[in-house]
Coordinates of N, CA and C in Angstrom, one line a residue:
X21 N 57.5 -14.4 -51.0 CA 57.0 -14.0 -52.3 C 58.0 -14.1 -53.4
X22 N 57.5 -14.5 -54.5 CA 58.5 -14.5 -55.6 C 58.8 -13.1 -56.1
X23 N 59.8 -13.0 -56.8 CA 60.1 -11.6 -57.3 C 61.6 -11.4 -57.2
X24 N 62.0 -10.2 -57.8 CA 63.4 -9.8 -57.8 C 63.6 -8.6 -57.0
X25 N 63.7 -8.7 -55.7 CA 63.9 -7.6 -54.9 C 62.5 -7.0 -54.5
X26 N 62.1 -5.9 -55.1 CA 60.9 -5.3 -54.7 C 59.7 -5.9 -55.4
X27 N 59.8 -6.4 -56.5 CA 58.6 -6.9 -57.2 C 58.3 -8.4 -56.9
X28 N 57.0 -8.7 -56.9 CA 56.6 -10.1 -56.6 C 55.6 -10.4 -57.7
X29 N 55.2 -11.6 -57.8 CA 54.3 -12.1 -58.9 C 53.1 -12.9 -58.3
X30 N 51.9 -12.6 -58.7 CA 50.8 -13.5 -58.4 C 50.2 -14.0 -59.7
X31 N 49.8 -15.3 -59.7 CA 49.2 -15.9 -60.9 C 47.8 -16.4 -60.4
X32 N 46.8 -15.9 -61.0 CA 45.4 -16.1 -60.6 C 44.5 -16.4 -61.8
X33 N 43.6 -17.4 -61.6 CA 42.6 -17.7 -62.7 C 41.2 -17.7 -62.0
X34 N 40.3 -17.0 -62.6 CA 38.9 -17.0 -62.1 C 38.0 -16.7 -63.2
X35 N 38.0 -17.5 -64.2 CA 37.2 -17.2 -65.4 C 38.0 -16.7 -66.5
X36 N 37.4 -15.9 -67.4 CA 38.1 -15.3 -68.5 C 39.2 -14.4 -68.1
X37 N 40.3 -14.5 -68.7 CA 41.5 -13.6 -68.4 C 41.2 -12.2 -68.7
X38 N 40.3 -11.9 -69.7 CA 40.0 -10.5 -70.0 C 39.5 -9.8 -68.8
X39 N 38.6 -10.5 -68.0 CA 38.0 -9.9 -66.8 C 39.1 -9.6 -65.8
X40 N 39.9 -10.6 -65.5 CA 41.0 -10.4 -64.5 C 41.9 -9.3 -64.8
X41 N 42.4 -9.3 -66.1 CA 43.3 -8.3 -66.5 C 42.7 -6.9 -66.3
X42 N 41.5 -6.7 -66.7 CA 40.9 -5.4 -66.6 C 40.8 -4.9 -65.1
X43 N 40.5 -5.8 -64.3 CA 40.4 -5.5 -62.8 C 41.7 -5.2 -62.2
X44 N 42.8 -5.9 -62.5 CA 44.1 -5.7 -61.9 C 44.8 -4.5 -62.5
X45 N 44.5 -4.1 -63.7 CA 45.2 -2.9 -64.3 C 44.7 -1.6 -63.5
X46 N 45.7 -0.8 -63.3 CA 45.3 0.5 -62.6 C 45.5 0.5 -61.1
X47 N 45.8 -0.7 -60.6 CA 46.0 -0.7 -59.1 C 47.3 -0.1 -58.8
X48 N 47.4 0.7 -57.7 CA 48.6 1.2 -57.3 C 49.5 0.0 -56.9
X49 N 50.8 0.1 -57.3 CA 51.7 -1.0 -57.0 C 51.8 -2.1 -58.0
X50 N 50.8 -2.2 -58.9 CA 50.8 -3.2 -59.9 C 51.5 -2.7 -61.1
X51 N 52.6 -3.3 -61.5 CA 53.5 -2.8 -62.6 C 53.2 -3.5 -63.9
X52 N 52.6 -4.7 -63.9 CA 52.3 -5.4 -65.1 C 51.2 -6.4 -64.9
X53 N 50.3 -6.6 -65.9 CA 49.3 -7.6 -65.9 C 49.4 -8.3 -67.3
X54 N 49.6 -9.6 -67.3 CA 49.8 -10.3 -68.5 C 48.8 -11.5 -68.5
X55 N 47.9 -11.6 -69.5 CA 47.0 -12.7 -69.7 C 47.8 -13.9 -70.2
X56 N 47.4 -15.1 -69.8 CA 48.1 -16.2 -70.2 C 47.5 -17.5 -69.8
X57 N 48.2 -18.6 -69.8 CA 47.8 -19.9 -69.5 C 48.7 -20.6 -68.6
X58 N 48.2 -21.3 -67.6 CA 49.0 -22.0 -66.6 C 48.2 -23.1 -66.0
X59 N 49.0 -24.0 -65.4 CA 48.3 -25.1 -64.7 C 48.0 -26.3 -65.5
X60 N 48.5 -26.4 -66.7 CA 48.3 -27.5 -67.6 C 49.5 -28.2 -68.0
X61 N 49.3 -29.1 -69.0 CA 50.4 -30.0 -69.4 C 50.9 -29.8 -70.8
X62 N 50.1 -29.1 -71.6 CA 50.6 -28.9 -73.0 C 51.8 -28.0 -73.1
X63 N 52.8 -28.3 -73.8 CA 54.0 -27.5 -73.8 C 53.9 -26.1 -74.5
X64 N 52.9 -26.0 -75.4 CA 52.7 -24.8 -76.2 C 51.2 -24.5 -76.3
X65 N 50.6 -24.1 -75.2 CA 49.1 -23.8 -75.3 C 48.8 -22.6 -76.1
X66 N 47.7 -22.6 -76.8 CA 47.2 -21.5 -77.6 C 45.8 -21.3 -77.1
X67 N 45.2 -20.1 -77.4 CA 43.8 -19.9 -77.0 C 42.9 -20.9 -77.6
X68 N 43.1 -21.3 -78.8 CA 42.2 -22.3 -79.4 C 42.3 -23.6 -78.7
X69 N 43.5 -24.1 -78.4 CA 43.7 -25.3 -77.7 C 43.1 -25.3 -76.3
X70 N 43.4 -24.2 -75.6 CA 42.9 -24.1 -74.2 C 41.4 -24.0 -74.2
X71 N 40.8 -23.3 -75.1 CA 39.3 -23.2 -75.2 C 38.7 -24.6 -75.4
X72 N 39.4 -25.5 -76.0 CA 38.8 -26.8 -76.2 C 38.8 -27.6 -74.9
X73 N 39.5 -27.1 -73.9 CA 39.5 -27.7 -72.5 C 40.3 -29.0 -72.4
X74 N 41.2 -29.2 -73.3 CA 42.0 -30.5 -73.2 C 43.4 -30.3 -72.9
X75 N 43.9 -29.1 -72.6 CA 45.3 -28.9 -72.3 C 45.6 -29.0 -70.8
X76 N 44.5 -28.8 -70.0 CA 44.7 -28.7 -68.5 C 45.0 -27.3 -68.1
X77 N 45.2 -26.4 -69.0 CA 45.5 -25.0 -68.6 C 44.3 -24.3 -68.2
X78 N 44.5 -23.3 -67.3 CA 43.4 -22.3 -67.0 C 43.8 -21.0 -67.6
X79 N 42.8 -20.2 -68.0 CA 43.1 -18.8 -68.4 C 43.4 -18.1 -67.1
X80 N 44.6 -17.4 -67.0 CA 45.1 -16.8 -65.8 C 45.7 -15.4 -66.2
X81 N 45.9 -14.6 -65.1 CA 46.7 -13.4 -65.3 C 48.0 -13.5 -64.4
X82 N 49.1 -13.0 -64.9 CA 50.3 -12.9 -64.1 C 50.4 -11.4 -63.7
X83 N 50.2 -11.2 -62.4 CA 50.2 -9.8 -61.9 C 51.6 -9.5 -61.2
X84 N 52.3 -8.6 -61.8 CA 53.6 -8.2 -61.2 C 53.3 -7.0 -60.3
X85 N 53.8 -7.0 -59.1 CA 53.4 -5.9 -58.1 C 54.5 -5.7 -57.1
X86 N 54.4 -4.5 -56.5 CA 55.4 -4.1 -55.5 C 54.7 -4.3 -54.1
X87 N 55.1 -5.3 -53.4 CA 54.5 -5.7 -52.1 C 54.6 -4.6 -51.1
X88 N 55.5 -3.6 -51.3 CA 55.5 -2.4 -50.4 C 54.4 -1.5 -50.6
X89 N 53.7 -1.6 -51.8 CA 52.6 -0.7 -52.1 C 51.3 -1.4 -52.0
X90 N 51.2 -2.7 -52.5 CA 50.0 -3.5 -52.5 C 50.3 -4.9 -52.1
X91 N 49.6 -5.4 -51.2 CA 50.0 -6.8 -50.6 C 49.3 -7.9 -51.5
X92 N 50.0 -9.0 -51.4 CA 49.4 -10.3 -52.0 C 48.0 -10.5 -51.4
X93 N 47.8 -10.3 -50.1 CA 46.5 -10.5 -49.5 C 45.5 -9.6 -50.2
X94 N 45.8 -8.4 -50.5 CA 44.9 -7.5 -51.1 C 44.5 -8.0 -52.5
X95 N 45.6 -8.5 -53.2 CA 45.3 -9.0 -54.6 C 44.4 -10.2 -54.5
X96 N 44.5 -11.0 -53.4 CA 43.6 -12.2 -53.2 C 42.2 -11.7 -52.8
X97 N 42.2 -10.7 -52.0 CA 40.8 -10.1 -51.7 C 40.1 -9.7 -52.9
X98 N 40.8 -9.0 -53.8 CA 40.1 -8.6 -55.1 C 39.7 -9.8 -55.9
X99 N 40.6 -10.8 -56.0 CA 40.3 -12.0 -56.7 C 39.0 -12.7 -56.2
X100 N 38.9 -12.8 -54.9 CA 37.7 -13.4 -54.3 C 36.4 -12.5 -54.4
X101 N 36.6 -11.3 -54.7 CA 35.5 -10.4 -54.8 C 34.9 -10.4 -56.2
X102 N 35.7 -10.7 -57.2 CA 35.3 -10.5 -58.6 C 34.8 -11.8 -59.3
X103 N 35.0 -12.9 -58.6 CA 34.5 -14.2 -59.3 C 33.8 -15.1 -58.2
X104 N 33.2 -16.1 -58.7 CA 32.5 -17.0 -57.8 C 33.4 -18.2 -57.6
X105 N 34.1 -18.3 -56.4 CA 35.0 -19.4 -56.2 C 34.3 -20.7 -55.7
X106 N 33.0 -20.8 -55.9 CA 32.3 -22.0 -55.5 C 31.8 -22.8 -56.7
X107 N 32.1 -22.3 -57.9 CA 31.6 -23.1 -59.1 C 32.9 -23.7 -59.7
X108 N 32.8 -25.0 -59.9 CA 33.9 -25.8 -60.5 C 33.8 -25.7 -62.0
X109 N 34.9 -25.2 -62.6 CA 35.1 -25.2 -64.1 C 34.0 -24.3 -64.7
X110 N 33.7 -23.2 -64.1 CA 32.7 -22.3 -64.6 C 32.7 -20.9 -64.0
X111 N 32.5 -19.9 -64.8 CA 32.2 -18.6 -64.3 C 31.1 -18.0 -65.2
X112 N 29.9 -18.0 -64.7 CA 28.8 -17.5 -65.5 C 28.6 -18.4 -66.7
X113 N 28.5 -17.8 -67.9 CA 28.3 -18.5 -69.1 C 29.6 -19.2 -69.6
X114 N 30.7 -18.8 -69.0 CA 32.0 -19.4 -69.4 C 32.2 -20.8 -68.7
X115 N 32.1 -21.9 -69.5 CA 32.1 -23.2 -68.9 C 33.3 -24.0 -69.5
X116 N 34.0 -24.7 -68.6 CA 35.1 -25.6 -69.0 C 36.3 -25.4 -68.0
X117 N 37.2 -26.4 -67.9 CA 38.3 -26.4 -67.0 C 39.2 -25.2 -67.1
X118 N 39.2 -24.6 -68.3 CA 40.0 -23.4 -68.5 C 39.5 -22.2 -67.7
X119 N 38.3 -22.2 -67.2 CA 37.7 -21.1 -66.5 C 37.6 -21.4 -65.0
X120 N 38.4 -22.4 -64.5 CA 38.3 -22.8 -63.1 C 38.9 -21.7 -62.3
X121 N 38.5 -21.7 -61.0 CA 39.1 -20.8 -60.0 C 40.4 -21.5 -59.5
X122 N 41.5 -20.7 -59.7 CA 42.8 -21.3 -59.4 C 43.8 -20.2 -58.9
X123 N 44.5 -20.6 -57.9 CA 45.6 -19.7 -57.4 C 46.9 -20.6 -57.6
X124 N 47.8 -20.1 -58.4 CA 49.1 -20.8 -58.7 C 50.1 -20.1 -57.8
X125 N 50.5 -20.7 -56.7 CA 51.5 -20.1 -55.8 C 52.9 -20.3 -56.2
X126 N 53.7 -19.3 -55.9 CA 55.1 -19.3 -56.3 C 56.0 -19.9 -55.1
X127 N 55.5 -19.8 -53.9 CA 56.2 -20.3 -52.8 C 55.3 -20.6 -51.6
X128 N 55.8 -21.1 -50.5 CA 55.0 -21.6 -49.4 C 54.3 -20.4 -48.7
X129 N 54.8 -19.2 -48.7 CA 54.2 -18.1 -48.1 C 52.9 -17.7 -48.9
X130 N 52.9 -17.8 -50.2 CA 51.7 -17.5 -51.0 C 50.7 -18.6 -50.8
X131 N 51.1 -19.9 -50.7 CA 50.2 -21.0 -50.5 C 49.5 -20.8 -49.1
X132 N 50.3 -20.5 -48.1 CA 49.7 -20.3 -46.8 C 48.7 -19.1 -46.7
X133 N 49.1 -18.1 -47.4 CA 48.2 -16.9 -47.4 C 46.9 -17.2 -48.1
X134 N 47.0 -17.9 -49.2 CA 45.8 -18.3 -50.0 C 44.9 -19.3 -49.1
X135 N 45.5 -20.2 -48.5 CA 44.8 -21.2 -47.6 C 44.1 -20.4 -46.5
X136 N 44.8 -19.5 -45.9 CA 44.2 -18.7 -44.8 C 43.0 -17.9 -45.3
X137 N 43.1 -17.3 -46.4 CA 42.0 -16.5 -46.9 C 40.8 -17.3 -47.2
X138 N 41.0 -18.5 -47.8 CA 39.9 -19.4 -48.1 C 39.2 -19.8 -46.8
X139 N 40.0 -20.1 -45.7 CA 39.5 -20.5 -44.4 C 38.6 -19.3 -43.9
X140 N 39.1 -18.1 -44.0 CA 38.4 -16.9 -43.5 C 37.1 -16.8 -44.3
X141 N 37.1 -16.9 -45.6 CA 35.9 -16.8 -46.4 C 34.9 -17.8 -46.0
X142 N 35.3 -19.0 -45.8 CA 34.4 -20.1 -45.4 C 33.9 -19.8 -44.0
X143 N 34.7 -19.4 -43.1 CA 34.3 -19.2 -41.7 C 33.3 -18.0 -41.6
X144 N 33.4 -17.0 -42.5 CA 32.5 -15.9 -42.5 C 31.2 -16.2 -43.2
X145 N 31.2 -17.4 -43.9 CA 29.9 -17.8 -44.5 C 29.6 -16.8 -45.7
X146 N 30.5 -16.3 -46.4 CA 30.3 -15.4 -47.5 C 29.6 -16.1 -48.7
X147 N 29.7 -17.4 -48.8 CA 29.1 -18.1 -49.9 C 28.3 -19.3 -49.3
X148 N 27.2 -19.6 -49.9 CA 26.3 -20.7 -49.5 C 27.0 -22.1 -49.7
X149 N 27.8 -22.1 -50.7 CA 28.5 -23.4 -51.1 C 30.0 -23.3 -50.7
X150 N 30.7 -24.4 -50.6 CA 32.1 -24.4 -50.3 C 33.0 -23.8 -51.4
X151 N 34.1 -23.2 -51.0 CA 35.0 -22.7 -52.0 C 35.8 -23.8 -52.6
X152 N 35.8 -23.8 -54.0 CA 36.5 -24.9 -54.7 C 37.7 -24.4 -55.4
X153 N 38.2 -23.3 -55.1 CA 39.4 -22.7 -55.7 C 40.6 -23.7 -55.5
X154 N 41.2 -24.0 -56.7 CA 42.3 -24.9 -56.7 C 43.6 -24.2 -56.3
X155 N 44.4 -24.7 -55.4 CA 45.7 -24.2 -55.1 C 46.7 -25.2 -55.7
X156 N 47.6 -24.6 -56.5 CA 48.6 -25.5 -57.1 C 49.9 -24.7 -57.3
X157 N 51.0 -25.4 -57.2 CA 52.3 -24.7 -57.4 C 52.4 -24.2 -58.8
X158 N 53.0 -23.0 -59.0 CA 53.2 -22.4 -60.3 C 54.3 -23.1 -61.0
X159 N 53.9 -23.6 -62.2 CA 54.9 -24.2 -63.1 C 55.1 -23.2 -64.2
X160 N 55.0 -23.6 -65.4 CA 55.2 -22.7 -66.5 C 54.0 -21.8 -66.7
X161 N 54.3 -20.6 -67.0 CA 53.3 -19.6 -67.4 C 53.6 -19.3 -68.9
X162 N 52.5 -19.3 -69.7 CA 52.6 -19.1 -71.1 C 51.8 -17.8 -71.4
X163 N 52.4 -16.8 -71.9 CA 51.7 -15.5 -72.2 C 50.7 -15.8 -73.4
X164 N 49.5 -15.2 -73.3 CA 48.5 -15.4 -74.3 C 48.9 -14.6 -75.6
X165 N 48.2 -14.8 -76.6 CA 48.5 -14.2 -77.9 C 48.2 -12.7 -77.7
X166 N 49.0 -11.8 -78.5 CA 48.9 -10.4 -78.3 C 47.5 -9.8 -78.4
X167 N 46.6 -10.4 -79.2 CA 45.2 -9.8 -79.4 C 44.4 -9.9 -78.0
X168 N 44.9 -10.6 -77.0 CA 44.2 -10.6 -75.7 C 44.7 -9.5 -74.8
X169 N 45.8 -8.9 -75.1 CA 46.4 -7.8 -74.3 C 45.4 -6.6 -74.2
X170 N 45.1 -6.2 -73.0 CA 44.3 -5.0 -72.8 C 43.0 -5.0 -73.5
X171 N 42.4 -6.2 -73.6 CA 41.2 -6.4 -74.4 C 40.0 -5.5 -74.0
X172 N 39.8 -5.3 -72.7 CA 38.7 -4.5 -72.2 C 38.8 -3.1 -72.7
X173 N 40.0 -2.5 -72.5 CA 40.2 -1.1 -72.8 C 40.1 -0.9 -74.4
X174 N 40.5 -1.9 -75.1 CA 40.5 -1.8 -76.6 C 39.1 -2.1 -77.2
X175 N 38.2 -2.8 -76.4 CA 36.9 -3.2 -76.9 C 35.8 -2.9 -75.9
X176 N 35.7 -1.7 -75.4 CA 34.8 -1.4 -74.3 C 33.3 -1.6 -74.7
X177 N 33.0 -1.5 -75.9 CA 31.5 -1.6 -76.3 C 31.2 -2.9 -76.8
X178 N 32.1 -3.8 -76.8 CA 31.8 -5.2 -77.2 C 30.8 -5.8 -76.1
X179 N 29.8 -6.5 -76.6 CA 28.8 -7.0 -75.6 C 29.3 -7.7 -74.4
X180 N 30.3 -8.6 -74.6 CA 30.9 -9.4 -73.5 C 31.5 -8.4 -72.5
X181 N 32.2 -7.4 -73.0 CA 32.8 -6.4 -72.1 C 31.8 -5.7 -71.3
X182 N 30.7 -5.3 -71.9 CA 29.7 -4.5 -71.2 C 28.9 -5.4 -70.2
X183 N 28.6 -6.6 -70.6 CA 27.8 -7.5 -69.7 C 28.5 -8.2 -68.6
X184 N 29.8 -8.5 -68.9 CA 30.5 -9.4 -67.9 C 31.7 -8.6 -67.3
X185 N 32.5 -8.0 -68.1 CA 33.8 -7.4 -67.6 C 33.5 -6.1 -66.8
X186 N 32.7 -5.2 -67.4 CA 32.4 -3.9 -66.8 C 31.9 -4.0 -65.4
X187 N 30.9 -4.9 -65.1 CA 30.4 -5.0 -63.7 C 31.5 -5.5 -62.7
X188 N 32.4 -6.4 -63.2 CA 33.5 -6.9 -62.3 C 34.5 -5.7 -62.0
X189 N 34.8 -5.0 -63.0 CA 35.7 -3.8 -62.8 C 35.0 -2.8 -61.9
X190 N 33.7 -2.5 -62.1 CA 33.0 -1.6 -61.2 C 33.0 -2.1 -59.8
X191 N 32.7 -3.4 -59.6 CA 32.7 -3.9 -58.2 C 34.1 -3.8 -57.5
X192 N 35.1 -4.2 -58.2 CA 36.5 -4.1 -57.6 C 36.8 -2.6 -57.3
X193 N 36.5 -1.7 -58.2 CA 36.9 -0.3 -58.0 C 36.1 0.3 -56.9
X194 N 34.9 -0.2 -56.7 CA 34.1 0.3 -55.6 C 34.6 -0.2 -54.3
X195 N 34.8 -1.5 -54.2 CA 35.2 -2.1 -52.9 C 36.7 -1.8 -52.5
X196 N 37.5 -1.6 -53.5 CA 39.0 -1.4 -53.3 C 39.4 -0.1 -53.8
X197 N 38.5 0.9 -53.8 CA 38.8 2.2 -54.4 C 40.1 2.9 -53.9
X198 N 40.5 2.6 -52.7 CA 41.7 3.3 -52.2 C 43.0 2.7 -52.8
X199 N 42.8 1.5 -53.5 CA 44.0 0.9 -54.1 C 44.2 1.2 -55.6
X200 N 43.2 1.9 -56.2 CA 43.3 2.3 -57.6 C 43.9 3.7 -57.7
X201 N 44.8 3.8 -58.7 CA 45.4 5.1 -59.0 C 44.3 6.0 -59.6
X202 N 44.3 7.2 -59.3 CA 43.3 8.1 -59.8 C 43.4 8.2 -61.3
X203 N 42.3 8.1 -62.0 CA 42.3 8.1 -63.4 C 42.9 6.9 -64.1
X204 N 42.9 5.8 -63.3 CA 43.5 4.5 -63.8 C 42.8 4.0 -65.0
X205 N 43.5 3.5 -66.0 CA 42.9 3.1 -67.2 C 42.7 1.6 -67.3
X206 N 41.9 1.1 -66.4 CA 41.6 -0.4 -66.5 C 40.5 -0.7 -67.5
X207 N 39.8 0.3 -67.9 CA 38.7 0.1 -68.8 C 38.1 1.4 -69.3
X208 N 36.9 1.4 -69.9 CA 36.4 2.6 -70.5 C 36.0 3.6 -69.4

């Protein structure tokens, strides 16, 4: 795992980064969640450029965590619970390559763990269609603009937050309740 001693990093994209950020905040062992862009070629991606779908970047979150408290496997389990990994370049009404399902691995251990989880999901028949989650080595990560930080917590009554983000947060907190800190502030 990547990291500096105790901390490791996972970079995941599964639709809008506002959703992923809200879900991963408040998990025990997660010390930081940063929305951003990765997996593309533009040297200085911005929200506007990425939304046009021409930079090659996906909206992602960089999750910094303590693997002694929460495992990379658990983070992947949450990832595969909160989005549809069978739709290419789309999550619900969010359409375009920036919304693709992607795991950007920092090392071979992360790649192998992600591949193993995808094999398990497909063997269990959890989805009617094949998993299309892209696995790619992590290159540059570009933090998103500050207005995207903690979006769900700051805008809980915004219609997108209520219709799209809140159900994902609820699903993750229900299925992985033992991993969330009591009173965690992931959302409203």
